[in-house]
mmCIF file of C-alpha atoms and ligand atoms in Angstrom:
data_model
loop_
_atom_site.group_PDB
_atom_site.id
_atom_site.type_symbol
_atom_site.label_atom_id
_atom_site.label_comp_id
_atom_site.label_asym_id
_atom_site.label_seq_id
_atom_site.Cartn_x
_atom_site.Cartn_y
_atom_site.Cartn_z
ATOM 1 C CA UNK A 1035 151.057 44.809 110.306
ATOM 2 C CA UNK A 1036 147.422 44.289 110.855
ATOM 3 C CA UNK A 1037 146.040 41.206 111.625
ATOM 4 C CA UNK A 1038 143.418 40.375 108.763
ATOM 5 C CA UNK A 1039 139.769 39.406 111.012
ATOM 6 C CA UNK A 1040 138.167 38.128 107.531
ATOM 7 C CA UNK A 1041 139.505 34.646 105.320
ATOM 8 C CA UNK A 1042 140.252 34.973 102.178
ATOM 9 C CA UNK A 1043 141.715 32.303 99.555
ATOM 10 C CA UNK A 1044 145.187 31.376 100.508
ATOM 11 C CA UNK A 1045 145.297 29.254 97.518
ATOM 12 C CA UNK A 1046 148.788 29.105 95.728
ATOM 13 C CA UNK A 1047 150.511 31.489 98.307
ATOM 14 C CA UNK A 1048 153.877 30.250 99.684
ATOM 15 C CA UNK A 1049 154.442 28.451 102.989
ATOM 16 C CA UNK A 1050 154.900 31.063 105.844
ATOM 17 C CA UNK A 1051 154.965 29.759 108.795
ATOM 18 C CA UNK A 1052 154.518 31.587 112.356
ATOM 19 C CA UNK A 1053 156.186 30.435 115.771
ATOM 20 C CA UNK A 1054 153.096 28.273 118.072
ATOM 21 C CA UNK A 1055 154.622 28.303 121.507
ATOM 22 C CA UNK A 1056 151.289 27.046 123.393
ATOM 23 C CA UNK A 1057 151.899 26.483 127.340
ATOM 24 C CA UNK A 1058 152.973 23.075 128.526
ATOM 25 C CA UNK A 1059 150.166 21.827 130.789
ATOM 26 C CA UNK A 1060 151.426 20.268 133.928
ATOM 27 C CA UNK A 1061 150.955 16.488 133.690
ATOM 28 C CA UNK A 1062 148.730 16.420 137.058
ATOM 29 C CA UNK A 1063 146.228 19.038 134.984
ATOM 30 C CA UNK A 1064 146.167 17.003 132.129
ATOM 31 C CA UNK A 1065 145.156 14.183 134.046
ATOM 32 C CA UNK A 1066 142.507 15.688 135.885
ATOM 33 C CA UNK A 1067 141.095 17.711 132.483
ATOM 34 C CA UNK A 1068 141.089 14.414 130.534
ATOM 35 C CA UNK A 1069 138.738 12.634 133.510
ATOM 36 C CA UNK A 1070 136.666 15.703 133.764
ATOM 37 C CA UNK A 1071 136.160 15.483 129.630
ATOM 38 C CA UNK A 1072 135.857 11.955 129.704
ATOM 39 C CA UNK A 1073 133.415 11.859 132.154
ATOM 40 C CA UNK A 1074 130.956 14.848 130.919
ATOM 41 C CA UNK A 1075 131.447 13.393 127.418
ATOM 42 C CA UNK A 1076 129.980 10.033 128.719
ATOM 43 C CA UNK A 1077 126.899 11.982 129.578
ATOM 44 C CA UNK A 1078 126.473 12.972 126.228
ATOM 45 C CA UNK A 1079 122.901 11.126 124.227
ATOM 46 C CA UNK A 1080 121.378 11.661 121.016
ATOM 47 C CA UNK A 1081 117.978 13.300 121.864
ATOM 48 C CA UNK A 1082 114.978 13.409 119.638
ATOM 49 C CA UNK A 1083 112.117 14.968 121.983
ATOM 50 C CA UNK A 1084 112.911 18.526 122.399
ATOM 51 C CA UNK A 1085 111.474 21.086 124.630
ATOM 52 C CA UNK A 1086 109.919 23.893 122.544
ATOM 53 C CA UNK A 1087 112.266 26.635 125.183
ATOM 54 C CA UNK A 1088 114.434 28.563 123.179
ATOM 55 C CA UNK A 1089 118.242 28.408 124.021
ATOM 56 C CA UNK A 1090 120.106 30.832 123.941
ATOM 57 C CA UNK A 1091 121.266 31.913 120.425
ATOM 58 C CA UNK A 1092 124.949 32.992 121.642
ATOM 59 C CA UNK A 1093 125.656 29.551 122.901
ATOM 60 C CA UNK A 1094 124.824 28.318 119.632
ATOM 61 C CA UNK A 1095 126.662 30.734 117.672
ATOM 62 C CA UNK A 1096 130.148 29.781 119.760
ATOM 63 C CA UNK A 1097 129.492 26.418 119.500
ATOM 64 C CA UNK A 1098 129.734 26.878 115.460
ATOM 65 C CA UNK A 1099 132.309 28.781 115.777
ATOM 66 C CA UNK A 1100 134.083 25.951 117.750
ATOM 67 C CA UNK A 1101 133.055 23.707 115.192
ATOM 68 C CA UNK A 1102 134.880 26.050 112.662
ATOM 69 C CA UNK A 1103 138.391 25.316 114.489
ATOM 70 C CA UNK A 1104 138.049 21.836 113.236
ATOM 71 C CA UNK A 1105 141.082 21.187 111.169
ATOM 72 C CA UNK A 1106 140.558 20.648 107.130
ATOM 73 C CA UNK A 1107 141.898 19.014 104.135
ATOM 74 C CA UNK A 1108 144.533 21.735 102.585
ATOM 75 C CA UNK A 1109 142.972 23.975 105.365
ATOM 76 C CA UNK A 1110 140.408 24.755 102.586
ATOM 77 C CA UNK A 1111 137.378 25.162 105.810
ATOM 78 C CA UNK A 1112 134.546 23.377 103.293
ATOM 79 C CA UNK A 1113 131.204 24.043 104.929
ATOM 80 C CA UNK A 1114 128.259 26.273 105.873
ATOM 81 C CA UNK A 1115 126.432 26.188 108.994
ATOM 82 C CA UNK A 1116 122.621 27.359 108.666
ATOM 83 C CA UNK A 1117 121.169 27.744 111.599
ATOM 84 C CA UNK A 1118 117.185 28.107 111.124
ATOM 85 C CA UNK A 1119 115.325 29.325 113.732
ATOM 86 C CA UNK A 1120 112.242 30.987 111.602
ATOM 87 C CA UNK A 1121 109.498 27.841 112.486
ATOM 88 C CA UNK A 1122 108.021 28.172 109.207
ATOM 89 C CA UNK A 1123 111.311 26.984 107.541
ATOM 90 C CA UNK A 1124 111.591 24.680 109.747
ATOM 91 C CA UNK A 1125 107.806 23.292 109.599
ATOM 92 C CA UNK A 1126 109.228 23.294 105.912
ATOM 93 C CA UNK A 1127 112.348 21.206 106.377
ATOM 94 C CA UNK A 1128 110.422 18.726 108.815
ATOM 95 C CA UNK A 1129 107.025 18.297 106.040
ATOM 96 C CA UNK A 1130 109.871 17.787 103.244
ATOM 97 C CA UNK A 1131 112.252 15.368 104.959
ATOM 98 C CA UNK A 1132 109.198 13.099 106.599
ATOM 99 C CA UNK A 1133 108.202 12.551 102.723
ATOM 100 C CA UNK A 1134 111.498 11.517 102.126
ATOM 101 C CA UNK A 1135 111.398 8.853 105.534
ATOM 102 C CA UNK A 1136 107.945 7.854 104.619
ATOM 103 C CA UNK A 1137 109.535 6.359 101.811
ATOM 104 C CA UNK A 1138 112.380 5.548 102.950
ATOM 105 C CA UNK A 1139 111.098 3.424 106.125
ATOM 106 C CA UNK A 1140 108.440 1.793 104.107
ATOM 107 C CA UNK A 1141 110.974 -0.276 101.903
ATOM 108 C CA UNK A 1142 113.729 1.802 100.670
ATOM 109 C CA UNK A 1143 116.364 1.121 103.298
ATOM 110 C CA UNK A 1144 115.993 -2.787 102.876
ATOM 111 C CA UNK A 1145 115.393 -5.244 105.664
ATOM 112 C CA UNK A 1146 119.114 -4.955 107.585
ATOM 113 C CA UNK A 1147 119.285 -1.329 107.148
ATOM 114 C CA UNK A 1148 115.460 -1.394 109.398
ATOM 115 C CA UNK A 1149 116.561 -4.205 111.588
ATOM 116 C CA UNK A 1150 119.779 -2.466 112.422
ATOM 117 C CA UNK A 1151 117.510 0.948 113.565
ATOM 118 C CA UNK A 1152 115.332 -0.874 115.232
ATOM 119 C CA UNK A 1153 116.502 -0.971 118.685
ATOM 120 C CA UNK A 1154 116.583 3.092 118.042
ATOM 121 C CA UNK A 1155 113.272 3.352 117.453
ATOM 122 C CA UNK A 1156 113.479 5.634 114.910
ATOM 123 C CA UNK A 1157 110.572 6.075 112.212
ATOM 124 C CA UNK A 1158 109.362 8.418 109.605
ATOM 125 C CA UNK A 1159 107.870 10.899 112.047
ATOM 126 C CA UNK A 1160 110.196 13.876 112.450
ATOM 127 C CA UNK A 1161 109.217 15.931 115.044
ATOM 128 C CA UNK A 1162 112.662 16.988 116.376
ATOM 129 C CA UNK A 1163 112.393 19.417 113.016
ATOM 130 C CA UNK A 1164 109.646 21.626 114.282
ATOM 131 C CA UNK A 1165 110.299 21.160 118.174
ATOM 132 C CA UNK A 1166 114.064 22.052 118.947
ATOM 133 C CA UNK A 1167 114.099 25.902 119.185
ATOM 134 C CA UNK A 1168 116.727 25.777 116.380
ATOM 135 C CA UNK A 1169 118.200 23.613 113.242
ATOM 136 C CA UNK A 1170 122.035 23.956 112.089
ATOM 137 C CA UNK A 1171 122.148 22.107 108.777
ATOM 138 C CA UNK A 1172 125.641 21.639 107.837
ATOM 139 C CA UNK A 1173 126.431 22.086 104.212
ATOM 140 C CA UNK A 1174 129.890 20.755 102.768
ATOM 141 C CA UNK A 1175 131.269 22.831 100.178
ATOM 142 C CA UNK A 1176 132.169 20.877 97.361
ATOM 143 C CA UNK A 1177 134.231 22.772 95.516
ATOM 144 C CA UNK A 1178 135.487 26.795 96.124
ATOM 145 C CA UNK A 1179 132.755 28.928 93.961
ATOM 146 C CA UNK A 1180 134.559 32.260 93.080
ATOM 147 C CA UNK A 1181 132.594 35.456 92.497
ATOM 148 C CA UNK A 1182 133.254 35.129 88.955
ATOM 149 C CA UNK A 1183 132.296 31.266 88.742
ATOM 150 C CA UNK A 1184 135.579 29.582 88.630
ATOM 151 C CA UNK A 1185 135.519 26.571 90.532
ATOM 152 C CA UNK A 1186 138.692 24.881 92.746
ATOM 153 C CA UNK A 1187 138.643 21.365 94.101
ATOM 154 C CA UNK A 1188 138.328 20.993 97.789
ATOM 155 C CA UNK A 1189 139.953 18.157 99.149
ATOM 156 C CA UNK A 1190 138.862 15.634 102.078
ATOM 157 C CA UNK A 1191 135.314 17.256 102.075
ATOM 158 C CA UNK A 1192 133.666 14.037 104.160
ATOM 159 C CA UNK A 1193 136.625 14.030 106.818
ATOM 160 C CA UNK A 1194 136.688 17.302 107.295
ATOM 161 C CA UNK A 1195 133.333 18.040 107.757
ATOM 162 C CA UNK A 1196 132.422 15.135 109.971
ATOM 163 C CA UNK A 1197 135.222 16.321 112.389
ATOM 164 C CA UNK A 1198 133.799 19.847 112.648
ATOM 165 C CA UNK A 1199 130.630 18.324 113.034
ATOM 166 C CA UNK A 1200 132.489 16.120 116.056
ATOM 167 C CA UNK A 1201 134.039 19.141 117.647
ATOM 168 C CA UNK A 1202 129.568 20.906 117.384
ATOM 169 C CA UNK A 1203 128.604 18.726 118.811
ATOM 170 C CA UNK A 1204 131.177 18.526 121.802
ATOM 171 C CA UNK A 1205 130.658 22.339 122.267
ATOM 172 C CA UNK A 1206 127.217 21.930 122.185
ATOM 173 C CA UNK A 1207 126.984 19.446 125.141
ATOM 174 C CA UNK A 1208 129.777 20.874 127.184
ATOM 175 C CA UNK A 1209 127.122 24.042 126.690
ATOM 176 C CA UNK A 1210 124.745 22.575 128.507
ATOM 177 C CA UNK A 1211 122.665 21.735 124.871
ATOM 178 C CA UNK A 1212 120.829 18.908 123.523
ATOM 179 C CA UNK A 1213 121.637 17.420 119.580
ATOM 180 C CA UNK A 1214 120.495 14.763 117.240
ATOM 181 C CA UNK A 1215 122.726 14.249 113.681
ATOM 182 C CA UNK A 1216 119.451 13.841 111.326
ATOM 183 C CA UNK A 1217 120.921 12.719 108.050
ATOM 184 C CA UNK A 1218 117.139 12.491 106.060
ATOM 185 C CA UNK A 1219 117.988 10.787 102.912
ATOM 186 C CA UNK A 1220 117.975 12.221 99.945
ATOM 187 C CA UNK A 1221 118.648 15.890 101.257
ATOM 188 C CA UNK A 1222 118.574 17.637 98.305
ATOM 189 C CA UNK A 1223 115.671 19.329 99.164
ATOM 190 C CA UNK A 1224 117.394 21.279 101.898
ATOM 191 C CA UNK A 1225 119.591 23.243 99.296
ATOM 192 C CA UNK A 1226 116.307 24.320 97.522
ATOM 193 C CA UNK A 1227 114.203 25.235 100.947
ATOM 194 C CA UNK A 1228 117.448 27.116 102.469
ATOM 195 C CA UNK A 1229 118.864 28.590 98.670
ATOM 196 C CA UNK A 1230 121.964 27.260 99.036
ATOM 197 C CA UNK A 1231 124.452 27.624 96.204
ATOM 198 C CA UNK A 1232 125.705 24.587 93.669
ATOM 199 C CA UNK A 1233 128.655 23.705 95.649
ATOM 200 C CA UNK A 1234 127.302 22.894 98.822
ATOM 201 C CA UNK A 1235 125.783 19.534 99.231
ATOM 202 C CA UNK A 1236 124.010 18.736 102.888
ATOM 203 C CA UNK A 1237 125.523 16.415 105.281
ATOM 204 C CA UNK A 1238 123.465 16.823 108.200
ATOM 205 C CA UNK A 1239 120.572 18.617 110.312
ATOM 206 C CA UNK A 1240 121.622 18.906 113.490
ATOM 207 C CA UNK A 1241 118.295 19.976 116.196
ATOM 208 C CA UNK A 1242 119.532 21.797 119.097
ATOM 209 C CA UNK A 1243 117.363 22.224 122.517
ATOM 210 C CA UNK A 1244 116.779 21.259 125.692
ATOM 211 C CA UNK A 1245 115.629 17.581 126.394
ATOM 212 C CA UNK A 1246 111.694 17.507 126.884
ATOM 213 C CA UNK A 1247 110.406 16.908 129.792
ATOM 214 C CA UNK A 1248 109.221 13.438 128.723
ATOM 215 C CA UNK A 1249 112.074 12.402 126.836
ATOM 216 C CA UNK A 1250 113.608 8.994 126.644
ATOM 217 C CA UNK A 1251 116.257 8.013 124.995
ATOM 218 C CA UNK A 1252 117.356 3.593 123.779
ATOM 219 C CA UNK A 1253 118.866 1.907 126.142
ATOM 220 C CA UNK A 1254 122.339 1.882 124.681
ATOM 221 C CA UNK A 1255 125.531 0.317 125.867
ATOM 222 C CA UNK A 1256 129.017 2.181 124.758
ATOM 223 C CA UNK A 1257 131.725 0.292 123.737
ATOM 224 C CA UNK A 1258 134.049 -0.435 126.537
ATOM 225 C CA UNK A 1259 137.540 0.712 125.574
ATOM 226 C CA UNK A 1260 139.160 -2.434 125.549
ATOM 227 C CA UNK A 1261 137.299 -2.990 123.257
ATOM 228 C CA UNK A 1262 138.054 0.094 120.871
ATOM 229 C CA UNK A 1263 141.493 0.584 121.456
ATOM 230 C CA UNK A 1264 144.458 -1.132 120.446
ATOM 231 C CA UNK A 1265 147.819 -0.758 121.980
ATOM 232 C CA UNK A 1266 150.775 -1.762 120.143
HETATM 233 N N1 LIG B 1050 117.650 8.889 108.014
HETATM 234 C C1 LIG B 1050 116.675 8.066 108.687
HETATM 235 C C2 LIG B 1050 117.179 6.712 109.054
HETATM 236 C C3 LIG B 1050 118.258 6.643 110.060
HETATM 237 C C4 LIG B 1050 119.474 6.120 109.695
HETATM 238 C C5 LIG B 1050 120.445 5.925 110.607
HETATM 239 I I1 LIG B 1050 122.162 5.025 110.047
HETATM 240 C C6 LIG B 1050 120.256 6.307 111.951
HETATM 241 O O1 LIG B 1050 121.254 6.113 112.886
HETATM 242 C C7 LIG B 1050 119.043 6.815 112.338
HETATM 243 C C8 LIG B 1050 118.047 7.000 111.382
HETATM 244 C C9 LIG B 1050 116.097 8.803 109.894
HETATM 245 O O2 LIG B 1050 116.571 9.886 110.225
HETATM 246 O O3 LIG B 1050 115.179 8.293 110.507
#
């Protein structure tokens, strides 16, 4: 029997399940890999000053691809990854979204929403759009478009694409990349500038580069995890 390479709808077939025999990793590995991930994890910040150096693509590509392990609602894989590289679309995508954030910080979020980004320093200028080497957007599909326009609910769109986005940007850092989640508000406009179909709705523009030179970052304090984790 071959082993297909390409997905294709597995709606409606019948359960037929396949032996997963993975390894059992020695405790005193486990221990050691969990530190190590913990550790490098704990390096990880949200960048928004980007050197203009590209990166290089193939690190990029696998870290979508990691991404697209993440686990889904009915295993139904809901999004699209764009990754823009082309700097005009990207010029584009920065000129549209900073309209959007001009309004947006000059009222629209309301007073808490503004005090709560504050110590972030976040504001409507978007540079991060035109000076990482490359944009993913992340697209969840809404429903399942067939060829011939029938449409099939997709279930646990938000959860499922939040934890792919998660695992991207775990493989990106582990990489050796740099990330911000942008989520400009509306995003509509980022179907029409990328030509993305009716069921896919963006969730987030993710920047990937190096740090700049110059960059700083808030002065941020984790949660401890006493202080996130319950025991019972
Ligand atoms: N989308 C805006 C505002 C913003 C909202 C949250 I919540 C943030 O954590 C950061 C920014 C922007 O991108 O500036």
């Amino acid at each position: 029997m071959s082993i297909p390479t390409q997905w294709t709808p597995t709606h409606g077939d019948p359960y037929r399940p396949v032996p997963y025999r993975p390894d059992r990793m020695p405790v005193a590995e486990s221990l050691a890999r969990a530190a190590e991930l913990r550790a490098r994890m704990a390096e990880r910040r949200t960048v928004r000053q980007f050197a203009p150096d590209p990166v290089p693509e193939q690190v990029v590509r696998d870290a979508i691809a990691c991404a697209a392990t993440a686990p889904s609602g009915a295993h139904q894989q809901p999004w699209t990854f764009v990754l823009v590289k082309d700097a005009e679309v990207r010029a584009r995508i920065r000129a549209a979204a900073e309209e959007e954030e001009r309004v947006s910080y000059a009222g629209r979020l309301g007073e808490e929403w503004l005090a709560a980004l504050r110590p972030l320093g976040t504001d409507e200028v978007k540079p991060h759009l035109t000076e990482a080497p490359a944009l993913i957007v992340v697209f969840q599909q809404r429903y399942w478009l067939g060829p011939d326009g029938a449409r099939r609910k997709h279930y646990y769109v938000d959860e499922s694409v939040g934890i792919a986005v998660g695992m991207l940007l775990s493989a990106l850092h582990l990489s050796g990349l740099a990330a911000l989640v942008h989520t400009p508000s509306p995003m509509r406009f980022l179907s029409e500038v990328l030509g993305r179909p009716v069921n896919e709705k963006a969730f987030a523009v993710v920047p990937v580069g190096y740090p700049a030179a110059d960059c700083r970052v808030p002065d941020l304090v984790r949660k401890s995890l006493d202080q996130v984790l319950v025991e019972v």
